[in-house]
């Protein structure tokens, strides 16, 4: 039987032999600040796929850590997770449809030993003036997939992109695994979109052959790319012949640990066991990527997952500190592939413990309130719905994230007015926190409660400017900020650079920044229009949306020489000597052509 570790290796080795460069997984927290989490293998290659950056290699492959919050309602079924790994291969202007299909079949059939008749495929049927993908149909047929097992679907299922309104996009072709080999007999037509569970989508091959232009027309691209993604856990479950992804060697040891601590059996409470195993793994990876629970953005997602974990642990009657052993198991399972889950184990346990302390006080009261609500609602005629205001009260008074209320409601066949919840939340934010929009580096100022934390984050924010300037000084002017995130504990800075920074360079950058801090630079703040700011030579972080009037921060030395000049919304200290000693803790890759630095003020 193939283990999970062997499967990753087998995949990467296969594509390496076919001329692909092995690229390691980028962080779950992407360099691109417009998305919260990495959700597909292609994300780190977007600059190559869009043609913005010339790729340094023609073909690549990877096993990528992904997180999809959108799939949370599906978790508990056999094949969907929040966190999962996606394996994939890419061609940047090299091979196209034929190559992608041949590689996929060779890997599945010749390497893994499947038979071709265990697969079905889907292709693009043509829609909105874009032609049917006859080429793909022809290739599949010529490779021995009969036309009875080639299904055609429209835009919704078999066309990818563009990411925004314009840009590269194209038809895709999915490879589906057929578990039973025979129709379910329930519906008329048991084909890949049948909900009976006969099929699972395994591998998506995207053929990027069009560019959607401003007029909304699809024009053929001169340089065509391939982007593919296989669900690692799904393929593993098929290879290990398990009833679902949860009985594979990635999950089952964790489920067994939980079972030992619970009076309930996996078979009897499958959903809660699966949700716990899935969410525990997800929070492991989110926390090890440096995220902490909060009420906004990534921190919110983490908090929401933790609170769902806590509730399901009550469903299974798990004792205090039950999560220690399962977390240790997760770290054994993933430690060699992703060392961060091992090195961050103490942090992970601490974060769970703290959140549990916080939430357990209100959880029981919240559940009682929720049950009371349902009793009242059940008496109302045709009311199988919880209002947005009630859902918001559960959030505000008892700390129930919307997703948790939704899940509990669904168990009792109730719905939640999500739009109403969002409206109530928005109104609340607008009235009670005037400064709620003032964000710096993803942390709402109002979330930093203590004065001390506020001061620390302000120093780190100021240090970020010096770091950026130092990087440009030591490494060169091609360094550009691509992202930044600040907590009271540390700063994280992403920037464009093509290779790892050497220890000597790190030392030089650190020294440069510390020297500037010691010189007690003056930090000047000026307000001007965005255009004026650009004209005056300030650096702006191009992916950010700036207001019309912006703040420009200038750092000047004693002789009036400008060290750094940047558009920025964050809070800053007045003079650099208010800061302590600057130290770089870590330098790593955050995606193709992007480096990430984590640093602290001691
Ligand atoms: P599905 O329709 O099954 O949700 P998808 O169309 O969202 O899949 P893609 O975006 O094409 O999937 O992702 C590529 C592959 O990643 C899929 O073929 C599947 O094997 C895997 N995958 C996608 N979402 C998940 C998930 N939530 N958990 C586990 N694997 C997933
Ligand atoms: Mg999906």
Coordinates of C-alpha atoms and ligand atoms in Angstrom, one line a residue:
X1 CA 0.0 0.0 0.0
X2 CA 1.3 3.4 -0.9
X3 CA 1.8 5.8 2.0
X4 CA 1.1 9.5 1.9
X5 CA 4.8 10.3 2.0
X6 CA 5.4 7.9 -0.9
X7 CA 2.7 9.4 -2.9
X8 CA 4.1 13.0 -2.7
X9 CA 7.5 11.7 -3.7
X10 CA 6.2 9.5 -6.5
X11 CA 4.3 12.5 -8.0
X12 CA 7.2 14.9 -7.8
X13 CA 9.7 12.4 -9.1
X14 CA 7.5 11.6 -12.1
X15 CA 7.2 15.2 -13.2
X16 CA 10.8 16.0 -12.4
X17 CA 11.8 13.2 -14.8
X18 CA 9.6 14.8 -17.4
X19 CA 11.6 18.0 -17.1
X20 CA 9.6 19.9 -14.4
X21 CA 11.3 21.9 -11.7
X22 CA 10.1 20.9 -8.2
X23 CA 8.9 24.0 -6.4
X24 CA 8.1 23.7 -2.8
X25 CA 4.8 24.7 -1.3
X26 CA 4.3 28.4 -0.7
X27 CA 3.0 29.6 2.6
X28 CA -0.7 29.1 3.4
X29 CA -0.7 32.9 3.9
X30 CA -0.1 34.1 0.3
X31 CA 2.2 36.9 -0.7
X32 CA -0.7 38.4 -2.6
X33 CA -2.6 40.4 0.0
X34 CA -5.9 40.3 -1.9
X35 CA -6.6 36.7 -0.8
X36 CA -6.7 35.4 2.7
X37 CA -5.3 32.0 2.2
X38 CA -3.7 30.0 -0.6
X39 CA -6.5 28.0 -2.2
X40 CA -4.8 26.3 -5.2
X41 CA -1.4 25.2 -6.4
X42 CA -1.5 27.8 -9.2
X43 CA -1.6 30.8 -6.9
X44 CA 2.1 31.2 -6.5
X45 CA 2.5 31.0 -10.3
X46 CA 0.0 33.7 -11.2
X47 CA 2.6 36.2 -12.3
X48 CA 4.0 33.6 -14.7
X49 CA 0.6 32.5 -16.0
X50 CA -0.6 36.1 -16.5
X51 CA 2.6 37.0 -18.4
X52 CA 3.5 39.7 -15.9
X53 CA 6.8 38.0 -15.0
X54 CA 9.0 35.9 -17.3
X55 CA 9.2 32.4 -15.7
X56 CA 12.7 31.2 -15.0
X57 CA 11.7 27.6 -15.9
X58 CA 9.3 26.3 -18.5
X59 CA 7.7 23.5 -16.5
X60 CA 7.0 23.2 -12.8
X61 CA 5.4 20.8 -10.3
X62 CA 4.5 21.1 -6.6
X63 CA 2.5 19.8 -3.7
X64 CA 0.8 22.9 -2.3
X65 CA -0.8 23.6 1.1
X66 CA -4.3 25.0 0.5
X67 CA -7.2 26.2 2.5
X68 CA -10.8 26.7 1.3
X69 CA -13.1 28.2 3.8
X70 CA -15.8 28.1 1.1
X71 CA -15.9 24.3 1.4
X72 CA -16.6 24.3 5.2
X73 CA -20.2 23.1 4.8
X74 CA -19.0 20.1 2.9
X75 CA -16.5 19.0 5.5
X76 CA -17.7 15.7 7.0
X77 CA -18.4 14.2 3.6
X78 CA -15.9 11.8 2.1
X79 CA -13.9 14.2 0.0
X80 CA -13.9 17.9 1.1
X81 CA -11.6 19.5 3.6
X82 CA -10.8 23.0 4.7
X83 CA -7.1 22.5 4.7
X84 CA -5.8 20.1 2.0
X85 CA -2.9 19.5 -0.2
X86 CA -3.1 20.0 -4.0
X87 CA -0.5 18.4 -6.3
X88 CA -0.1 20.0 -9.7
X89 CA 2.0 20.5 -12.8
X90 CA 2.5 23.6 -14.9
X91 CA 3.6 24.4 -18.4
X92 CA 4.5 28.1 -19.2
X93 CA 4.3 28.2 -22.9
X94 CA 5.8 24.7 -23.2
X95 CA 3.5 21.6 -23.7
X96 CA -0.3 22.1 -24.1
X97 CA -3.4 19.9 -24.1
X98 CA -1.8 16.8 -25.6
X99 CA 1.2 16.9 -23.2
X100 CA -1.0 17.5 -20.1
X101 CA -3.3 14.7 -21.0
X102 CA -0.5 12.3 -21.7
X103 CA 1.3 13.1 -18.5
X104 CA -1.8 12.6 -16.4
X105 CA -2.6 9.3 -18.0
X106 CA 0.9 8.0 -17.8
X107 CA 1.1 8.9 -14.1
X108 CA -2.3 7.3 -13.3
X109 CA -2.0 4.2 -15.4
X110 CA 1.7 3.4 -15.8
X111 CA 3.0 4.7 -12.5
X112 CA 0.1 4.1 -10.1
X113 CA -1.3 1.1 -11.9
X114 CA -4.9 2.2 -12.5
X115 CA -6.8 1.0 -15.5
X116 CA -8.1 3.5 -18.0
X117 CA -11.7 2.3 -17.7
X118 CA -11.7 3.4 -14.0
X119 CA -11.8 7.0 -15.2
X120 CA -14.3 9.3 -16.9
X121 CA -13.5 12.7 -18.2
X122 CA -15.3 16.0 -18.6
X123 CA -14.7 18.6 -21.3
X124 CA -15.9 22.1 -22.1
X125 CA -19.2 21.9 -24.1
X126 CA -18.9 25.5 -25.5
X127 CA -20.9 28.4 -24.3
X128 CA -21.2 32.2 -24.8
X129 CA -19.6 32.2 -28.1
X130 CA -16.6 30.1 -27.1
X131 CA -16.1 27.0 -29.0
X132 CA -16.6 23.4 -27.7
X133 CA -13.2 21.9 -26.8
X134 CA -13.2 19.4 -29.7
X135 CA -9.4 19.1 -29.5
X136 CA -9.6 17.7 -26.0
X137 CA -12.3 15.3 -26.9
X138 CA -10.2 14.1 -29.8
X139 CA -7.1 13.6 -27.7
X140 CA -9.0 11.7 -24.9
X141 CA -10.6 9.4 -27.5
X142 CA -7.3 8.7 -29.3
X143 CA -5.8 7.8 -25.9
X144 CA -8.5 5.1 -25.3
X145 CA -11.2 6.9 -23.4
X146 CA -14.4 6.1 -25.3
X147 CA -16.9 8.8 -26.0
X148 CA -19.5 7.3 -23.6
X149 CA -17.2 8.3 -20.8
X150 CA -16.5 11.8 -22.0
X151 CA -19.0 14.3 -20.6
X152 CA -19.6 17.8 -21.8
X153 CA -20.3 20.6 -19.4
X154 CA -20.6 24.4 -19.7
X155 CA -18.9 27.5 -18.3
X156 CA -19.9 26.8 -14.7
X157 CA -18.0 23.5 -14.5
X158 CA -15.5 23.4 -17.3
X159 CA -14.1 26.8 -17.9
X160 CA -11.5 28.5 -15.7
X161 CA -10.9 32.1 -15.0
X162 CA -10.1 34.9 -15.6
X163 CA -9.3 35.7 -12.0
X164 CA -10.6 39.2 -12.3
X165 CA -12.7 40.4 -15.2
X166 CA -10.0 40.3 -17.8
X167 CA -6.9 38.1 -18.3
X168 CA -5.9 34.6 -19.2
X169 CA -8.5 31.8 -19.0
X170 CA -9.6 28.7 -20.8
X171 CA -11.5 25.5 -20.9
X172 CA -10.7 22.7 -18.5
X173 CA -10.9 18.9 -18.5
X174 CA -11.5 17.0 -15.3
X175 CA -10.5 13.4 -14.6
X176 CA -13.1 11.6 -12.5
X177 CA -12.6 8.3 -10.7
X178 CA -15.4 5.8 -11.0
X179 CA -15.8 3.9 -7.7
X180 CA -18.4 1.3 -8.8
X181 CA -18.2 1.0 -12.5
X182 CA -22.0 0.8 -12.8
X183 CA -25.0 3.2 -12.8
X184 CA -26.5 3.8 -9.4
X185 CA -29.9 3.1 -10.8
X186 CA -31.6 5.9 -9.0
X187 CA -31.6 8.7 -11.5
X188 CA -32.0 8.3 -15.2
X189 CA -28.5 9.2 -16.1
X190 CA -25.6 8.2 -13.8
X191 CA -22.8 10.4 -15.2
X192 CA -20.1 12.5 -13.4
X193 CA -22.5 15.1 -12.1
X194 CA -24.7 12.5 -10.4
X195 CA -24.9 13.0 -6.7
X196 CA -24.9 9.3 -5.8
X197 CA -21.2 9.2 -4.8
X198 CA -20.2 6.9 -7.7
X199 CA -17.7 9.6 -9.0
X200 CA -15.1 11.8 -7.4
X201 CA -13.4 14.6 -9.2
X202 CA -9.7 13.9 -9.0
X203 CA -7.7 16.0 -11.3
X204 CA -8.5 19.2 -13.1
X205 CA -6.5 20.1 -16.2
X206 CA -6.8 23.7 -17.2
X207 CA -5.9 24.7 -20.7
X208 CA -5.2 28.5 -20.7
X209 CA -5.7 29.3 -24.3
X210 CA -7.7 32.6 -24.3
X211 CA -7.3 36.1 -23.0
X212 CA -10.5 37.9 -22.1
X213 CA -10.1 41.5 -23.2
X214 CA -11.8 44.7 -22.0
X215 CA -14.5 44.3 -24.6
X216 CA -15.4 40.9 -23.1
X217 CA -14.1 39.0 -26.1
X218 CA -12.1 35.9 -25.9
X219 CA -9.0 36.1 -28.0
X220 CA -6.5 33.2 -28.5
X221 CA -3.3 33.6 -26.6
X222 CA 0.0 33.4 -28.4
X223 CA 1.6 31.6 -25.5
X224 CA -0.6 29.0 -24.0
X225 CA -0.2 27.6 -20.5
X226 CA -1.2 24.5 -18.5
X227 CA -2.3 24.5 -14.9
X228 CA -3.4 21.3 -13.2
X229 CA -4.5 20.3 -9.7
X230 CA -5.1 16.9 -8.1
X231 CA -6.6 16.5 -4.6
X232 CA -3.9 14.7 -2.7
X233 CA -6.2 13.2 -0.1
X234 CA -8.7 12.0 -2.7
X235 CA -6.0 10.2 -4.7
X236 CA -4.6 8.7 -1.5
X237 CA -7.9 7.4 -0.4
X238 CA -8.4 5.7 -3.7
X239 CA -4.9 4.2 -3.5
X240 CA -5.4 3.1 0.1
X241 CA -8.9 1.7 -0.8
X242 CA -10.5 3.5 2.2
X243 CA -14.2 4.4 2.5
X244 CA -13.3 8.1 2.6
X245 CA -10.3 10.5 2.9
X246 CA -10.6 10.1 6.7
X247 CA -9.4 6.5 6.9
X248 CA -6.1 7.2 5.1
X249 CA -2.9 7.4 7.0
X250 CA -3.2 11.2 7.1
X251 CA -6.3 11.2 9.3
X252 CA -7.1 7.8 10.8
X253 CA -4.4 7.9 13.5
X254 CA -5.8 11.2 14.7
X255 CA -9.3 9.9 14.7
X256 CA -8.2 6.9 16.7
X257 CA -6.6 9.2 19.3
X258 CA -9.9 11.1 19.6
X259 CA -11.9 7.9 19.8
X260 CA -9.7 6.7 22.8
X261 CA -10.7 9.8 24.7
X262 CA -14.4 9.8 23.8
X263 CA -17.2 7.5 25.0
X264 CA -18.5 7.7 21.4
X265 CA -17.4 5.6 18.4
X266 CA -16.3 7.0 15.0
X267 CA -19.1 5.0 13.2
X268 CA -21.8 6.5 15.4
X269 CA -20.7 10.2 15.3
X270 CA -18.9 10.3 12.0
X271 CA -19.6 13.9 11.3
X272 CA -18.2 15.3 14.5
X273 CA -15.1 13.0 14.3
X274 CA -14.4 14.1 10.8
X275 CA -14.9 17.8 11.5
X276 CA -12.6 17.6 14.5
X277 CA -9.9 15.7 12.4
X278 CA -10.2 18.2 9.6
X279 CA -10.3 21.4 11.6
X280 CA -7.6 20.4 14.0
X281 CA -5.3 19.8 11.0
X282 CA -6.3 23.1 9.5
X283 CA -5.7 25.2 12.7
X284 CA -2.3 23.4 13.0
X285 CA -1.3 24.8 9.6
X286 CA -2.9 28.2 10.0
X287 CA -1.2 28.8 13.4
X288 CA 2.1 27.5 12.1
X289 CA 1.9 30.1 9.3
X290 CA 1.9 32.7 12.0
X291 CA -1.8 33.6 12.3
X292 CA -3.4 34.2 15.6
X293 CA -7.1 34.3 16.5
X294 CA -8.8 37.7 16.0
X295 CA -12.1 39.1 14.8
X296 CA -11.0 40.1 11.4
X297 CA -9.6 38.5 8.2
X298 CA -7.4 35.4 8.7
X299 CA -7.6 35.6 12.5
X300 CA -11.4 35.4 12.2
X301 CA -11.2 32.2 10.1
X302 CA -8.9 30.7 12.7
X303 CA -11.1 31.7 15.5
X304 CA -14.2 30.3 13.7
X305 CA -12.5 26.9 13.1
X306 CA -11.3 26.8 16.8
X307 CA -14.8 27.5 18.0
X308 CA -16.3 24.8 15.8
X309 CA -13.6 22.4 17.2
X310 CA -14.6 23.3 20.8
X311 CA -18.3 22.8 20.1
X312 CA -17.8 19.4 18.5
X313 CA -15.5 18.3 21.3
X314 CA -18.5 18.9 23.6
X315 CA -20.7 16.8 21.3
X316 CA -18.2 13.9 21.7
X317 CA -17.9 14.6 25.5
X318 CA -14.1 15.0 25.3
X319 CA -12.3 15.7 28.5
X320 CA -10.2 18.8 29.3
X321 CA -7.0 19.1 27.2
X322 CA -8.2 16.3 24.9
X323 CA -6.5 17.9 21.9
X324 CA -2.9 17.4 23.1
X325 CA -2.6 13.9 21.8
X326 CA -4.3 14.4 18.5
X327 CA -2.1 17.5 17.9
X328 CA 1.0 15.4 18.6
X329 CA -0.2 12.8 16.1
X330 CA -0.7 15.5 13.5
X331 CA 2.8 16.7 14.1
X332 CA 4.1 13.1 13.7
X333 CA 2.2 12.7 10.5
X334 CA 3.3 16.0 8.9
X335 CA 6.5 16.9 10.7
X336 CA 8.9 15.5 8.1
X337 CA 7.1 17.2 5.1
X338 CA 6.2 20.4 6.9
X339 CA 8.7 21.0 9.8
X340 CA 6.8 24.1 11.0
X341 CA 4.0 22.0 12.5
X342 CA 6.6 20.3 14.7
X343 CA 8.5 23.4 15.7
X344 CA 5.3 25.4 16.3
X345 CA 3.7 22.7 18.4
X346 CA 3.8 24.6 21.7
X347 CA 2.3 27.7 20.0
X348 CA -0.5 25.6 18.5
X349 CA -1.4 24.0 21.9
X350 CA -1.3 27.4 23.6
X351 CA -3.5 29.0 21.1
X352 CA -6.1 26.2 21.3
X353 CA -6.0 26.3 25.1
X354 CA -6.5 30.1 25.3
X355 CA -9.3 30.1 22.8
X356 CA -11.0 27.2 24.7
X357 CA -10.7 29.2 28.0
X358 CA -12.2 32.2 26.3
X359 CA -15.1 30.4 24.5
X360 CA -16.1 27.8 27.0
X361 CA -17.4 30.4 29.4
X362 CA -20.1 31.5 26.9
X363 CA -20.5 28.3 24.9
X364 CA -23.0 26.6 27.2
X365 CA -25.0 29.8 27.7
X366 CA -25.0 30.4 24.0
X367 CA -26.3 26.9 23.2
X368 CA -29.1 27.4 25.7
X369 CA -30.0 30.7 24.1
X370 CA -29.9 29.1 20.7
X371 CA -32.2 26.3 21.9
X372 CA -34.6 28.8 23.4
X373 CA -34.7 30.6 20.0
X374 CA -35.5 27.5 18.2
X375 CA -38.3 26.6 20.6
X376 CA -39.9 30.1 20.0
X377 CA -39.4 29.9 16.3
X378 CA -40.8 26.4 16.0
X379 CA -44.1 27.8 17.3
X380 CA -44.3 30.4 14.6
X381 CA -46.0 29.3 11.4
X382 CA -43.7 28.5 8.5
X383 CA -40.7 30.0 10.3
X384 CA -37.7 27.7 9.8
X385 CA -35.3 30.5 9.8
X386 CA -33.2 32.4 12.3
X387 CA -33.1 36.1 11.7
X388 CA -29.9 38.0 11.0
X389 CA -30.4 40.0 14.3
X390 CA -30.7 36.8 16.4
X391 CA -27.6 35.4 14.7
X392 CA -25.8 38.6 15.3
X393 CA -26.8 38.5 19.0
X394 CA -25.3 35.0 19.3
X395 CA -22.1 36.4 17.8
X396 CA -22.0 39.5 19.9
X397 CA -23.0 38.1 23.3
X398 CA -21.8 34.5 23.1
X399 CA -19.0 34.6 20.6
X400 CA -20.7 32.3 18.1
X401 CA -19.2 32.8 14.6
X402 CA -21.9 32.9 11.9
X403 CA -20.6 29.5 10.5
X404 CA -21.2 27.9 13.9
X405 CA -24.7 29.2 14.1
X406 CA -25.4 28.1 10.5
X407 CA -24.1 24.6 11.3
X408 CA -26.2 24.2 14.5
X409 CA -29.2 25.5 12.7
X410 CA -28.7 23.1 9.8
X411 CA -28.7 20.2 12.2
X412 CA -32.2 21.2 13.3
X413 CA -33.2 22.0 9.7
X414 CA -33.3 25.7 10.2
X415 CA -31.8 28.4 8.0
X416 CA -30.0 31.5 8.9
X417 CA -30.6 34.9 7.3
X418 CA -26.9 35.5 6.4
X419 CA -27.5 38.8 4.6
X420 CA -29.3 40.1 7.7
X421 CA -26.4 39.0 9.9
X422 CA -24.0 40.9 7.7
X423 CA -26.1 44.0 7.8
X424 CA -26.4 43.9 11.6
X425 CA -22.6 43.4 11.8
X426 CA -22.0 46.3 9.5
X427 CA -24.3 48.6 11.4
X428 CA -22.7 47.6 14.7
X429 CA -19.2 48.3 13.4
X430 CA -20.2 51.7 11.9
X431 CA -21.9 53.0 15.0
X432 CA -19.6 51.7 17.8
X433 CA -16.2 51.9 16.2
X434 CA -15.5 55.0 14.2
X435 CA -11.9 53.9 13.7
X436 CA -12.8 50.4 12.5
X437 CA -11.6 51.0 9.0
X438 CA -8.2 52.2 10.2
X439 CA -6.3 49.1 9.6
X440 CA -2.6 48.5 9.7
X441 CA -1.2 45.4 8.3
X442 CA -4.4 43.4 8.7
X443 CA -4.9 44.1 12.4
X444 CA -7.7 46.5 13.2
X445 CA -6.3 49.0 15.7
X446 CA -9.3 48.5 17.9
X447 CA -8.3 44.8 18.2
X448 CA -5.0 45.7 19.9
X449 CA -6.3 46.1 23.3
X450 CA -3.5 46.9 25.6
X451 CA -1.5 50.1 25.3
X452 CA 1.7 48.1 25.4
X453 CA 0.6 46.0 22.4
X454 CA -0.3 49.1 20.5
X455 CA 3.2 50.6 21.1
X456 CA 4.9 47.4 20.0
X457 CA 3.0 47.2 16.8
X458 CA 3.6 50.9 16.1
X459 CA 7.4 50.3 16.5
X460 CA 7.2 47.3 14.2
X461 CA 5.3 49.3 11.7
X462 CA 7.9 52.0 11.6
X463 CA 10.7 49.4 11.4
X464 CA 9.0 48.0 8.3
X465 CA 9.8 51.2 6.4
X466 CA 13.5 50.9 7.4
X467 CA 13.6 47.2 6.5
X468 CA 12.2 48.0 3.1
X469 CA 14.8 50.8 2.6
X470 CA 17.5 48.5 3.9
X471 CA 16.6 45.7 1.5
X472 CA 16.7 48.1 -1.4
X473 CA 20.0 49.5 -0.2
X474 CA 21.7 46.1 0.2
X475 CA 20.0 44.0 -2.5
X476 CA 19.1 46.7 -5.0
X477 CA 16.2 48.8 -6.3
X478 CA 14.4 45.8 -7.8
X479 CA 13.2 44.9 -4.3
X480 CA 9.5 45.8 -4.0
X481 CA 7.0 45.2 -1.2
X482 CA 4.4 42.7 -2.1
X483 CA 2.8 42.3 1.3
X484 CA 3.1 43.0 5.0
X485 CA 1.5 41.8 8.2
X486 CA 2.1 43.1 11.7
X487 CA 1.2 41.7 15.1
X488 CA 2.4 43.1 18.4
X489 CA 5.0 40.3 18.4
X490 CA 6.6 40.5 15.0
X491 CA 6.6 42.0 11.5
X492 CA 6.3 40.0 8.4
X493 CA 7.4 41.6 5.1
X494 CA 7.1 40.0 1.6
X495 CA 9.0 41.4 -1.4
X496 CA 10.0 40.5 -4.9
X497 CA 13.4 39.0 -5.2
X498 CA 14.5 36.0 -7.3
X499 CA 16.7 34.1 -4.8
X500 CA 17.2 33.3 -1.1
X501 CA 19.1 36.0 0.8
X502 CA 22.4 34.8 2.2
X503 CA 23.2 35.0 6.0
X504 CA 25.8 37.6 5.2
X505 CA 23.3 39.8 3.4
X506 CA 20.8 39.3 6.3
X507 CA 23.5 40.5 8.7
X508 CA 24.2 43.6 6.5
X509 CA 20.5 44.5 6.3
X510 CA 20.1 44.1 10.1
X511 CA 23.1 46.3 10.7
X512 CA 21.9 48.9 8.3
X513 CA 18.5 49.1 10.0
X514 CA 20.0 49.2 13.5
X515 CA 22.5 51.9 12.5
X516 CA 19.6 54.1 11.2
X517 CA 17.6 53.4 14.4
X518 CA 20.6 54.6 16.5
X519 CA 21.0 57.8 14.4
X520 CA 17.6 58.8 15.7
X521 CA 16.1 59.6 12.3
X522 CA 13.2 62.0 12.3
X523 CA 9.9 60.5 11.0
X524 CA 8.0 63.2 9.1
X525 CA 4.3 62.8 8.1
X526 CA 2.8 64.8 5.2
X527 CA -0.7 64.6 3.7
X528 CA -1.0 64.9 0.0
X529 CA -3.0 63.5 -2.9
X530 CA -2.0 60.0 -4.1
X531 CA -0.8 61.4 -7.4
X532 CA 1.4 64.1 -5.7
X533 CA 2.8 61.4 -3.5
X534 CA 3.9 59.3 -6.5
X535 CA 5.2 62.4 -8.3
X536 CA 7.3 63.2 -5.3
X537 CA 9.0 59.8 -5.6
X538 CA 7.3 58.0 -2.7
X539 CA 7.0 54.3 -2.9
X540 CA 3.5 52.9 -2.9
X541 CA 2.4 49.3 -2.5
X542 CA 0.7 48.9 -5.8
X543 CA -1.8 46.2 -4.9
X544 CA -3.3 48.3 -2.1
X545 CA -6.3 50.5 -2.8
X546 CA -5.4 54.0 -1.6
X547 CA -7.8 56.8 -0.7
X548 CA -7.5 60.1 -2.6
X549 CA -5.6 61.8 0.2
X550 CA -2.7 59.7 1.6
X551 CA -0.1 60.0 4.3
X552 CA 3.5 60.1 3.2
X553 CA 6.1 59.1 5.8
X554 CA 9.6 60.3 5.2
X555 CA 12.6 59.2 7.3
X556 CA 15.4 61.8 7.2
X557 CA 18.9 61.6 8.7
X558 CA 20.6 64.5 10.5
X559 CA 21.8 66.0 7.2
X560 CA 18.3 66.0 5.8
X561 CA 19.1 63.0 3.5
X562 CA 16.0 61.0 2.7
X563 CA 16.3 57.4 3.8
X564 CA 12.8 56.3 3.0
X565 CA 9.7 57.8 1.6
X566 CA 6.5 55.8 1.5
X567 CA 2.8 56.1 1.3
X568 CA 1.4 54.4 4.4
X569 CA -1.7 54.4 6.5
X570 CA -0.2 52.9 9.7
X571 CA 0.6 54.5 13.0
X572 CA 4.3 55.5 13.4
X573 CA 6.5 56.7 16.2
X574 CA 8.1 60.1 15.9
X575 CA 11.7 59.3 16.1
X576 CA 13.5 56.1 15.4
X577 CA 15.4 55.9 18.7
X578 CA 12.1 55.1 20.5
X579 CA 12.6 51.6 19.1
X580 CA 14.8 48.8 20.4
X581 CA 17.2 46.6 18.5
X582 CA 15.9 45.2 15.2
X583 CA 16.4 41.5 14.5
X584 CA 15.6 39.3 11.5
X585 CA 14.3 35.9 12.7
X586 CA 13.7 34.2 9.4
X587 CA 14.0 34.5 5.6
X588 CA 12.1 32.1 3.4
X589 CA 10.2 31.8 0.1
X590 CA 6.6 33.0 0.0
X591 CA 6.0 31.9 -3.6
X592 CA 7.8 32.0 -6.9
X593 CA 10.0 35.2 -7.0
X594 CA 8.8 36.3 -3.6
X595 CA 10.8 36.3 -0.4
X596 CA 9.5 36.7 3.1
X597 CA 11.2 38.1 6.2
X598 CA 10.0 37.9 9.8
X599 CA 11.6 40.2 12.2
X600 CA 11.2 41.5 15.8
X601 CA 12.2 44.5 17.9
X602 CA 14.0 43.3 21.0
Ligands
LIG1 P1 -15.1 20.0 -6.2 O1 -16.1 20.3 -7.3 O2 -15.0 18.5 -5.8 O3 -15.3 20.8 -5.0 P2 -13.3 21.8 -7.4 O4 -13.9 22.0 -8.7 O5 -13.6 22.9 -6.4 O6 -13.7 20.4 -6.7 P3 -10.6 22.5 -8.2 O7 -10.7 23.9 -7.8 O8 -10.6 22.2 -9.7 O9 -11.7 21.7 -7.5 O10 -9.3 21.9 -7.5 C1 -8.5 20.9 -8.0 C2 -8.6 19.6 -7.3 O11 -8.4 19.8 -5.9 C3 -9.9 19.0 -7.4 O12 -10.0 18.2 -8.5 C4 -10.0 18.1 -6.1 O13 -9.4 16.8 -6.3 C5 -9.2 18.9 -5.1 N1 -10.0 19.6 -4.2 C6 -10.7 20.8 -4.4 N2 -11.4 21.2 -3.3 C7 -11.0 20.3 -2.3 C8 -11.4 20.3 -0.9 N3 -12.1 21.2 -0.3 N4 -10.8 19.2 -0.2 C9 -10.0 18.3 -0.8 N5 -9.7 18.3 -2.1 C10 -10.2 19.3 -2.9
LIG2 MG1 -15.0 23.1 -5.0

